[in-house]
CSV table of C-alpha atoms and ligand atoms in Angstrom, one decimal:
chain,number,residue,atom,x,y,z
A,151,MET,CA,0.0,0.0,0.0
A,152,THR,CA,1.2,3.5,-0.9
A,153,ASN,CA,-0.3,6.7,0.4
A,154,LEU,CA,-1.0,9.0,-2.6
A,155,LEU,CA,-1.0,12.1,-0.5
A,156,PRO,CA,2.4,13.4,-1.8
A,157,TYR,CA,1.3,12.6,-5.4
A,158,ASN,CA,-1.8,14.7,-5.6
A,159,THR,CA,-1.9,18.5,-5.3
A,160,PHE,CA,-5.1,18.4,-3.3
A,161,GLY,CA,-3.1,16.8,-0.6
A,162,ILE,CA,-5.7,14.0,-0.2
A,163,SER,CA,-4.8,10.9,1.7
A,164,ALA,CA,-5.8,7.8,-0.3
A,165,LEU,CA,-4.1,4.4,-0.4
A,166,ALA,CA,-3.1,2.7,-3.7
A,167,SER,CA,-2.8,-1.1,-3.6
A,168,GLN,CA,0.3,-0.9,-5.8
A,169,PHE,CA,2.5,2.0,-6.9
A,170,VAL,CA,5.2,2.1,-9.5
A,171,GLU,CA,7.3,5.0,-10.7
A,172,VAL,CA,7.9,4.6,-14.5
A,173,ASN,CA,11.5,5.8,-15.3
A,174,SER,CA,11.9,4.3,-18.7
A,175,VAL,CA,9.8,3.0,-21.7
A,176,SER,CA,11.5,-0.4,-21.4
A,177,GLN,CA,10.3,-0.7,-17.7
A,178,LEU,CA,6.8,0.0,-19.0
A,179,HIS,CA,7.3,-2.7,-21.7
A,180,ASN,CA,8.3,-5.2,-19.1
A,181,LEU,CA,5.2,-4.4,-17.0
A,182,ILE,CA,3.0,-5.0,-20.1
A,183,GLN,CA,4.9,-8.2,-21.0
A,184,GLU,CA,4.5,-9.5,-17.4
A,185,LYS,CA,0.8,-8.8,-17.9
A,186,LYS,CA,0.9,-6.7,-14.8
A,187,LEU,CA,-1.5,-4.2,-16.4
A,188,SER,CA,-4.2,-6.7,-17.4
A,189,GLU,CA,-4.4,-8.3,-14.0
A,190,ILE,CA,-5.6,-5.3,-12.0
A,191,PRO,CA,-7.0,-1.9,-12.7
A,192,PHE,CA,-4.4,0.8,-13.3
A,193,LEU,CA,-4.2,4.5,-13.2
A,194,ILE,CA,-1.6,6.8,-14.8
A,195,LEU,CA,-0.6,9.7,-12.7
A,196,GLY,CA,1.4,12.8,-13.8
A,197,GLY,CA,1.8,15.6,-11.4
A,198,GLY,CA,-1.5,14.7,-9.7
A,199,SER,CA,-2.7,18.3,-10.2
A,200,ASN,CA,-6.0,17.4,-11.9
A,201,VAL,CA,-7.3,14.5,-9.8
A,202,LEU,CA,-9.5,14.1,-6.7
A,203,PHE,CA,-9.2,10.8,-4.9
A,204,THR,CA,-12.6,10.2,-3.2
A,205,LYS,CA,-11.6,6.7,-2.0
A,206,ASP,CA,-8.6,4.3,-1.8
A,207,TYR,CA,-7.4,3.0,-5.2
A,208,ALA,CA,-7.7,-0.7,-5.5
A,209,GLY,CA,-5.2,-1.1,-8.3
A,210,LEU,CA,-1.8,-0.1,-9.7
A,211,VAL,CA,-0.8,3.5,-9.9
A,212,LEU,CA,1.8,4.3,-12.5
A,213,LYS,CA,3.6,7.5,-12.0
A,214,ASN,CA,5.1,9.0,-15.2
A,215,ASN,CA,8.7,9.8,-14.4
A,216,LEU,CA,10.1,9.9,-17.9
A,217,LYS,CA,12.6,12.7,-18.2
A,218,GLY,CA,14.4,14.6,-21.0
A,219,ILE,CA,14.0,17.7,-23.2
A,220,LYS,CA,15.6,17.9,-26.7
A,221,VAL,CA,15.5,19.8,-29.9
A,222,THR,CA,14.5,17.5,-32.8
A,223,LYS,CA,14.3,19.9,-35.7
A,224,LYS,CA,15.0,23.5,-36.6
A,225,ASP,CA,14.3,25.8,-39.5
A,226,GLU,CA,14.7,29.6,-40.0
A,227,ASN,CA,11.6,30.4,-38.0
A,228,HIS,CA,10.8,27.4,-35.9
A,229,ILE,CA,12.2,25.0,-33.4
A,230,TRP,CA,10.7,21.6,-32.5
A,231,VAL,CA,11.1,20.6,-28.9
A,232,LYS,CA,10.4,17.1,-27.7
A,233,ALA,CA,9.8,16.7,-23.9
A,234,ALA,CA,9.4,13.4,-22.0
A,235,GLY,CA,6.0,12.9,-20.4
A,236,GLY,CA,7.3,13.0,-16.8
A,237,GLU,CA,8.9,16.4,-17.2
A,238,ILE,CA,7.4,19.1,-15.0
A,239,TRP,CA,5.4,21.4,-17.3
A,240,HIS,CA,6.6,24.7,-15.8
A,241,ASP,CA,10.3,23.5,-16.1
A,242,LEU,CA,9.7,23.0,-19.9
A,243,VAL,CA,8.1,26.4,-20.2
A,244,ILE,CA,11.0,28.1,-18.4
A,245,HIS,CA,13.6,26.1,-20.4
A,246,CYS,CA,11.9,27.5,-23.6
A,247,VAL,CA,11.5,31.0,-22.3
A,248,ASN,CA,15.2,31.2,-21.4
A,249,LYS,CA,16.1,30.1,-24.9
A,250,ASN,CA,13.6,32.7,-26.3
A,251,TRP,CA,11.5,30.1,-28.0
A,252,GLY,CA,8.0,31.4,-28.1
A,253,GLY,CA,4.5,29.8,-27.9
A,254,ILE,CA,4.0,28.4,-24.4
A,255,GLU,CA,5.0,31.4,-22.2
A,256,ASN,CA,1.4,32.2,-21.5
A,257,LEU,CA,1.1,28.7,-19.9
A,258,SER,CA,3.8,29.5,-17.3
A,259,LEU,CA,3.3,28.0,-13.8
A,260,ILE,CA,0.5,25.6,-14.7
A,261,PRO,CA,1.0,22.7,-12.3
A,262,GLY,CA,1.4,19.2,-13.7
A,263,THR,CA,3.5,17.3,-16.2
A,264,VAL,CA,4.2,17.4,-19.9
A,265,GLY,CA,2.4,14.1,-20.4
A,266,ALA,CA,-0.7,15.2,-18.7
A,267,ALA,CA,-0.9,18.5,-20.6
A,268,PRO,CA,-2.5,17.2,-23.8
A,269,MET,CA,-5.1,15.1,-22.0
A,270,GLN,CA,-7.1,18.2,-21.2
A,271,ASN,CA,-5.4,20.6,-23.7
A,272,ILE,CA,-4.2,22.9,-20.9
A,273,GLY,CA,-4.9,26.5,-21.5
A,274,ALA,CA,-4.5,29.9,-19.9
A,275,TYR,CA,-4.4,33.6,-20.8
A,276,GLY,CA,-5.5,33.2,-24.3
A,277,VAL,CA,-3.3,30.2,-25.3
A,278,GLU,CA,-3.9,26.4,-25.3
A,279,ILE,CA,-1.3,23.7,-25.9
A,280,LYS,CA,-3.1,22.8,-29.1
A,281,ASP,CA,-1.7,26.0,-30.6
A,282,THR,CA,1.9,24.8,-30.6
A,283,PHE,CA,1.4,21.0,-30.3
A,284,GLU,CA,3.1,19.1,-33.1
A,285,GLU,CA,2.7,15.4,-32.0
A,286,LEU,CA,2.9,13.0,-29.1
A,287,GLU,CA,4.1,9.5,-28.6
A,288,ALA,CA,2.2,7.2,-26.4
A,289,LEU,CA,2.6,3.5,-25.5
A,290,ASN,CA,-0.5,1.5,-26.2
A,291,ILE,CA,-1.0,-0.4,-23.0
A,292,GLN,CA,-2.8,-3.3,-24.7
A,293,THR,CA,-0.4,-3.9,-27.6
A,294,GLY,CA,2.8,-2.5,-26.1
A,295,GLU,CA,3.4,-0.6,-29.3
A,296,LEU,CA,4.5,3.0,-29.4
A,297,GLU,CA,2.0,5.1,-31.4
A,298,LYS,CA,2.1,8.7,-32.7
A,299,PHE,CA,-0.8,11.2,-32.5
A,300,THR,CA,-0.8,14.3,-34.6
A,301,ASN,CA,-2.5,17.5,-33.5
A,302,GLU,CA,-5.6,16.6,-35.5
A,303,GLN,CA,-5.8,13.0,-34.1
A,304,CYS,CA,-5.8,14.4,-30.6
A,305,ASN,CA,-9.1,16.0,-31.3
A,306,PHE,CA,-8.4,19.0,-29.0
A,307,GLY,CA,-11.2,21.2,-27.7
A,308,TYR,CA,-11.6,23.4,-24.6
A,309,ARG,CA,-10.1,21.2,-21.8
A,310,GLU,CA,-10.8,18.2,-24.1
A,311,SER,CA,-8.9,15.6,-26.1
A,312,ILE,CA,-9.3,12.1,-27.4
A,313,PHE,CA,-7.5,10.9,-24.2
A,314,LYS,CA,-10.6,11.9,-22.2
A,315,HIS,CA,-12.9,9.9,-24.6
A,316,GLU,CA,-12.1,7.0,-27.0
A,317,ALA,CA,-8.5,6.7,-25.9
A,318,LYS,CA,-9.2,7.1,-22.2
A,319,GLY,CA,-7.0,4.7,-20.1
A,320,LYS,CA,-5.5,3.1,-23.1
A,321,TYR,CA,-2.3,5.0,-23.5
A,322,PHE,CA,0.8,6.1,-21.5
A,323,ILE,CA,2.0,9.4,-23.0
A,324,THR,CA,5.8,9.1,-23.3
A,325,SER,CA,6.7,12.4,-25.0
A,326,VAL,CA,5.2,15.5,-26.5
A,327,THR,CA,6.7,17.6,-29.3
A,328,PHE,CA,6.0,21.3,-29.6
A,329,LYS,CA,6.6,23.5,-32.6
A,330,LEU,CA,7.9,26.8,-31.1
A,331,SER,CA,8.7,30.0,-32.8
A,332,LYS,CA,12.0,31.8,-33.0
A,333,LYS,CA,10.2,35.0,-34.1
A,334,PRO,CA,7.1,34.7,-31.9
A,335,VAL,CA,3.9,36.7,-32.1
A,336,LEU,CA,3.2,37.5,-28.4
A,337,ASN,CA,-0.3,37.0,-27.1
A,338,THR,CA,-1.1,39.8,-24.7
A,339,SER,CA,-4.8,39.8,-25.5
A,340,TYR,CA,-5.9,38.5,-22.1
A,341,GLY,CA,-6.8,41.8,-20.2
A,342,ASP,CA,-4.8,41.1,-17.1
A,343,ILE,CA,-1.5,40.7,-19.0
A,344,GLU,CA,-1.9,44.1,-20.8
A,345,ILE,CA,-2.8,45.8,-17.6
A,346,LEU,CA,0.3,44.4,-15.8
A,347,LEU,CA,2.7,45.2,-18.6
A,348,LYS,CA,1.4,48.8,-18.6
A,349,GLU,CA,1.9,48.9,-14.9
A,350,TRP,CA,5.5,47.7,-15.4
A,351,ASP,CA,6.0,50.3,-18.2
A,352,ILE,CA,6.8,47.6,-20.7
A,353,VAL,CA,6.0,48.8,-24.2
A,354,LYS,CA,7.8,46.1,-26.2
A,355,PRO,CA,7.4,42.9,-24.2
A,356,THR,CA,9.6,39.9,-24.6
A,357,ILE,CA,8.7,36.3,-24.1
A,358,ALA,CA,10.3,36.5,-20.6
A,359,ASP,CA,8.1,39.6,-19.8
A,360,ILE,CA,4.9,37.7,-20.7
A,361,SER,CA,6.0,34.7,-18.6
A,362,LYS,CA,6.7,37.0,-15.7
A,363,ALA,CA,3.4,38.7,-16.0
A,364,VAL,CA,1.5,35.4,-16.2
A,365,ILE,CA,3.4,34.1,-13.1
A,366,ALA,CA,2.6,37.3,-11.2
A,367,ILE,CA,-1.2,37.1,-12.2
A,368,ARG,CA,-1.4,33.4,-11.3
A,369,GLN,CA,0.4,34.0,-7.9
A,370,SER,CA,-2.0,36.8,-7.1
A,371,LYS,CA,-5.1,34.7,-7.7
A,372,LEU,CA,-4.4,31.0,-7.5
A,373,PRO,CA,-3.3,29.2,-4.4
A,374,ASP,CA,0.2,27.5,-4.5
A,375,PRO,CA,-0.6,23.8,-4.1
A,376,ALA,CA,2.6,23.5,-2.0
A,377,LEU,CA,1.0,25.7,0.6
A,378,LEU,CA,-2.8,25.1,0.1
A,379,GLY,CA,-4.1,21.9,-1.4
A,380,ASN,CA,-6.0,22.5,-4.7
A,381,ALA,CA,-6.3,21.3,-8.3
A,382,GLY,CA,-6.7,24.7,-10.0
A,383,SER,CA,-10.1,25.2,-11.6
A,384,PHE,CA,-12.4,22.5,-10.3
A,385,PHE,CA,-15.1,23.2,-12.9
A,386,LYS,CA,-15.0,24.0,-16.6
A,387,ASN,CA,-16.4,27.2,-17.8
A,388,PRO,CA,-19.8,26.3,-19.2
A,389,VAL,CA,-20.4,26.8,-22.9
A,390,ILE,CA,-24.0,27.6,-23.6
A,391,GLU,CA,-26.3,28.5,-26.6
A,392,PHE,CA,-26.5,32.2,-27.5
A,393,SER,CA,-30.2,32.2,-26.9
A,394,VAL,CA,-29.7,30.8,-23.3
A,395,PHE,CA,-27.0,33.4,-22.7
A,396,GLU,CA,-29.3,36.3,-23.8
A,397,LYS,CA,-31.9,35.3,-21.3
A,398,LEU,CA,-29.3,35.0,-18.6
A,399,GLN,CA,-27.9,38.4,-19.4
A,400,LYS,CA,-31.3,40.0,-19.2
A,401,ASN,CA,-31.5,39.1,-15.5
A,402,ASN,CA,-27.8,39.4,-14.8
A,403,PRO,CA,-26.4,42.4,-16.8
A,404,THR,CA,-22.9,42.2,-15.2
A,405,ILE,CA,-22.3,38.6,-16.4
A,406,LYS,CA,-19.1,38.3,-18.5
A,407,SER,CA,-18.9,36.2,-21.7
A,408,PHE,CA,-16.4,35.0,-24.2
A,409,PRO,CA,-17.2,33.8,-27.8
A,410,ALA,CA,-16.9,30.0,-28.2
A,411,SER,CA,-17.2,27.9,-31.3
A,412,ASP,CA,-20.4,27.4,-33.3
A,413,GLY,CA,-21.8,30.7,-32.2
A,414,LYS,CA,-22.0,29.5,-28.6
A,415,VAL,CA,-20.9,31.5,-25.5
A,416,LYS,CA,-18.5,30.6,-22.7
A,417,ILE,CA,-19.4,32.1,-19.4
A,418,PRO,CA,-17.2,32.2,-16.3
A,419,ALA,CA,-18.1,29.5,-13.8
A,420,ALA,CA,-16.2,31.5,-11.2
A,421,TRP,CA,-18.8,34.3,-11.6
A,422,LEU,CA,-21.7,32.0,-11.3
A,423,ILE,CA,-20.2,30.4,-8.1
A,424,GLU,CA,-19.4,33.7,-6.6
A,425,GLN,CA,-23.0,35.1,-7.3
A,426,ALA,CA,-24.4,31.9,-5.7
A,427,GLY,CA,-22.6,32.9,-2.5
A,428,TRP,CA,-19.8,30.3,-2.3
A,429,LYS,CA,-16.7,32.4,-2.7
A,430,GLY,CA,-14.3,32.2,0.3
A,431,LYS,CA,-16.7,29.9,2.2
A,432,ARG,CA,-14.9,27.5,4.5
A,433,PHE,CA,-16.4,24.2,5.8
A,434,GLY,CA,-14.0,22.6,8.3
A,435,ASN,CA,-10.9,21.5,6.4
A,436,ILE,CA,-12.1,22.4,2.9
A,437,GLY,CA,-13.7,25.3,1.1
A,438,VAL,CA,-13.9,27.6,-1.9
A,439,HIS,CA,-10.9,29.8,-2.4
A,440,GLU,CA,-11.2,33.4,-1.3
A,441,LYS,CA,-9.6,34.9,-4.4
A,442,GLN,CA,-10.9,32.6,-7.2
A,443,ALA,CA,-14.3,30.9,-6.8
A,444,LEU,CA,-13.5,28.2,-9.3
A,445,VAL,CA,-10.9,26.7,-7.1
A,446,LEU,CA,-11.8,24.3,-4.3
A,447,VAL,CA,-9.2,24.0,-1.5
A,448,ASN,CA,-8.1,21.6,1.1
A,449,TYR,CA,-6.8,23.4,4.2
A,450,GLY,CA,-5.3,20.1,5.4
A,451,GLY,CA,-6.9,16.9,6.5
A,452,GLY,CA,-9.9,17.3,4.1
A,453,THR,CA,-11.1,14.3,2.3
A,454,GLY,CA,-12.1,13.7,-1.3
A,455,LYS,CA,-15.6,12.8,-0.2
A,456,GLU,CA,-16.0,16.1,1.5
A,457,LEU,CA,-14.7,18.0,-1.5
A,458,ILE,CA,-17.0,16.1,-4.0
A,459,ASP,CA,-20.0,16.7,-1.7
A,460,LEU,CA,-19.2,20.4,-1.7
A,461,ALA,CA,-18.8,20.3,-5.5
A,462,TYR,CA,-22.3,18.8,-5.8
A,463,LYS,CA,-23.8,21.4,-3.5
A,464,ILE,CA,-22.2,24.1,-5.7
A,465,ILE,CA,-23.5,22.4,-8.9
A,466,ASP,CA,-27.0,22.2,-7.4
A,467,SER,CA,-27.1,25.8,-6.2
A,468,VAL,CA,-25.8,27.3,-9.5
A,469,LYS,CA,-28.3,25.2,-11.4
A,470,ALA,CA,-31.1,26.4,-9.2
A,471,LYS,CA,-30.1,30.1,-9.5
A,472,PHE,CA,-29.0,30.3,-13.1
A,473,GLY,CA,-30.3,27.1,-14.8
A,474,VAL,CA,-26.7,26.3,-15.9
A,475,VAL,CA,-25.1,23.0,-15.1
A,476,LEU,CA,-21.4,23.0,-14.1
A,477,THR,CA,-19.2,20.1,-14.9
A,478,PRO,CA,-16.0,19.2,-13.1
A,479,GLU,CA,-12.7,19.7,-14.9
A,480,VAL,CA,-10.9,17.6,-12.3
A,481,ASN,CA,-10.8,13.8,-12.7
A,482,ILE,CA,-12.8,12.2,-9.9
A,483,ILE,CA,-11.4,8.9,-8.9
B,182,LIG,N1,-14.5,35.9,-11.7
B,182,LIG,C1,-15.5,36.0,-10.8
B,182,LIG,N2,-15.2,35.5,-9.5
B,182,LIG,C2,-14.0,34.9,-9.2
B,182,LIG,C3,-13.1,34.8,-10.2
B,182,LIG,C4,-13.3,35.3,-11.5
B,182,LIG,O1,-16.5,36.6,-11.0
B,182,LIG,O2,-13.9,34.5,-8.0
B,182,LIG,C5,-14.8,36.4,-13.1
B,182,LIG,C6,-13.7,37.4,-13.4
B,182,LIG,O3,-14.2,38.7,-13.2
B,182,LIG,C7,-13.5,37.2,-14.9
B,182,LIG,C8,-13.9,35.8,-15.2
B,182,LIG,O4,-14.6,35.3,-14.0
B,182,LIG,O5,-14.3,38.1,-15.7
B,182,LIG,C9,-12.8,34.9,-15.6
B,182,LIG,O6,-11.9,34.8,-14.5
B,182,LIG,P1,-10.3,34.4,-14.7
B,182,LIG,O7,-9.7,35.3,-15.7
B,182,LIG,O8,-9.7,34.3,-13.4
B,182,LIG,O9,-10.4,33.0,-15.4
B,182,LIG,P2,-11.4,31.7,-15.3
B,182,LIG,O10,-12.3,31.7,-16.4
B,182,LIG,O11,-12.0,31.7,-13.9
B,182,LIG,C10,-9.8,30.2,-16.7
B,182,LIG,C11,-9.1,28.9,-16.6
B,182,LIG,C12,-7.9,29.0,-15.7
B,182,LIG,C13,-7.0,30.0,-16.3
B,182,LIG,C14,-7.7,31.3,-16.5
B,182,LIG,C15,-6.8,32.3,-17.2
B,182,LIG,C16,-10.9,27.2,-16.9
B,182,LIG,C17,-11.7,26.2,-16.2
B,182,LIG,N3,-10.1,27.9,-16.1
B,182,LIG,O12,-10.3,30.5,-15.4
B,182,LIG,O13,-7.3,27.7,-15.7
B,182,LIG,O14,-5.8,30.1,-15.6
B,182,LIG,O15,-8.9,31.2,-17.2
B,182,LIG,O16,-6.8,32.0,-18.6
B,182,LIG,O17,-11.0,27.4,-18.1
B,182,LIG,C18,-7.2,25.6,-14.6
B,182,LIG,O18,-7.7,25.1,-15.6
B,182,LIG,O19,-6.9,24.9,-13.5
B,182,LIG,C19,-7.0,27.1,-14.5
B,182,LIG,C20,-6.6,27.7,-13.5
C-alpha cells in the first residue's frame, strides 16, 4: 500500500494497492509483458494536479517519471522541442522562455507534467497547448506498441482531447513535441496581461516579460498547491447556446462572456459560483478559495468525499439560481 498524499496537489490521503514510478519506456514494456496491467485496474498519474481521490485506489498507480528535453528539428523560424511525459510542465516552459522560443510562455506556472498537458489541452491567458502541439508518442497499454498522435488526431477542444474519450485509459504518453517560434507573435490579448505590462512600463514585451506577467497574475489569484491543497479550476467554464445566454444576461447584466465555437458563448463558472454565494466559504478543512471561486481548496486533512460533496452542492445551487449545469474539470477517482 502506498499513500498517494504526496502525489496529488489536493493533498488528499488515499491508499493505492500498488504504486510504481515509471522511469523508462522499457520498464513499461516489461510491466505489459509480465501482464501486470491486465491483472488489476491501473491509473496513470502525472503531477496529480487534476485528480481528486474520493476513495482508496484498489489497483496499480503508474507515476510517469520519464525525463528529457531535446530539440529534434530547426528551421529559420521554428524549433521543434520534444519533452518526455514526466517532465514538469513549468520546467519545460522556463527552459523554452530562457532560450527565447515562443509559444508556451502564457502557460507558465500551470501545475502538472508534460504528459498530462495534452489530456485536457491545458490553457490559460488566451493560449492552449493545441496552438503549438506538433505530435505526441504514447505507449498502447494493450499492444505494447509506441504510437504517434498528430494535433488533428488528438481532437483537441476546450479542456478536451481524445484521451478523455475514445483513448481514455488506453495510452501512456511518453513524449510530446511542440513547434515553437524563434520569431514569436506574443499573445497579450488577455486583459490582465496588458494591464500588468502597462503597470510595469513595458511597451515592447519579450517572451520573458509575458512569462513573468503570467506568473505574477497566477500567484496573485491562484493558491500555491505546496501551501494550500487544490487542483486549479475545479469546474470547466460552461459553454451555452447564445439564446440561453441572452436570457441569462437580461436578468444578470454584469455577467461576462467570451465567444466560443459554433456561435456559442462561454461564461465564467467563477462568476456563477461567486454570485451563488460560495466564494471564500470554509467548511471545516475544505472550502472555496477566497480569491478565485473556481478553485476548491483543502486546508489540510480534508477528504475527497468532503470535496466532492461540496462540489455537488455548488452544482445544485448554481443550477437552481441560473439554470446552468457546471461540470467538473478535475478527474474524480
Ligand atoms: N471571476 C469572478 N469571480 C471569481 C473569479 C473570477 O466573477 O472569483 C470572473 C472574473 O471577473 C473574470 C472571469 O470570471 O471576468 C474569468 O476569470 P479568470 O480570468 O480568473 O479565469 P477563469 O475563467 O476563472 C480560466 C481557466 C484557468 C486559467 C484562467 C486564465 C478554466 C476552467 N479555467 O479561469 O485555468 O488560468 O482562465 O486563462 O478554463 C485551470 O484550468 O486549472 C486554470 C486555473
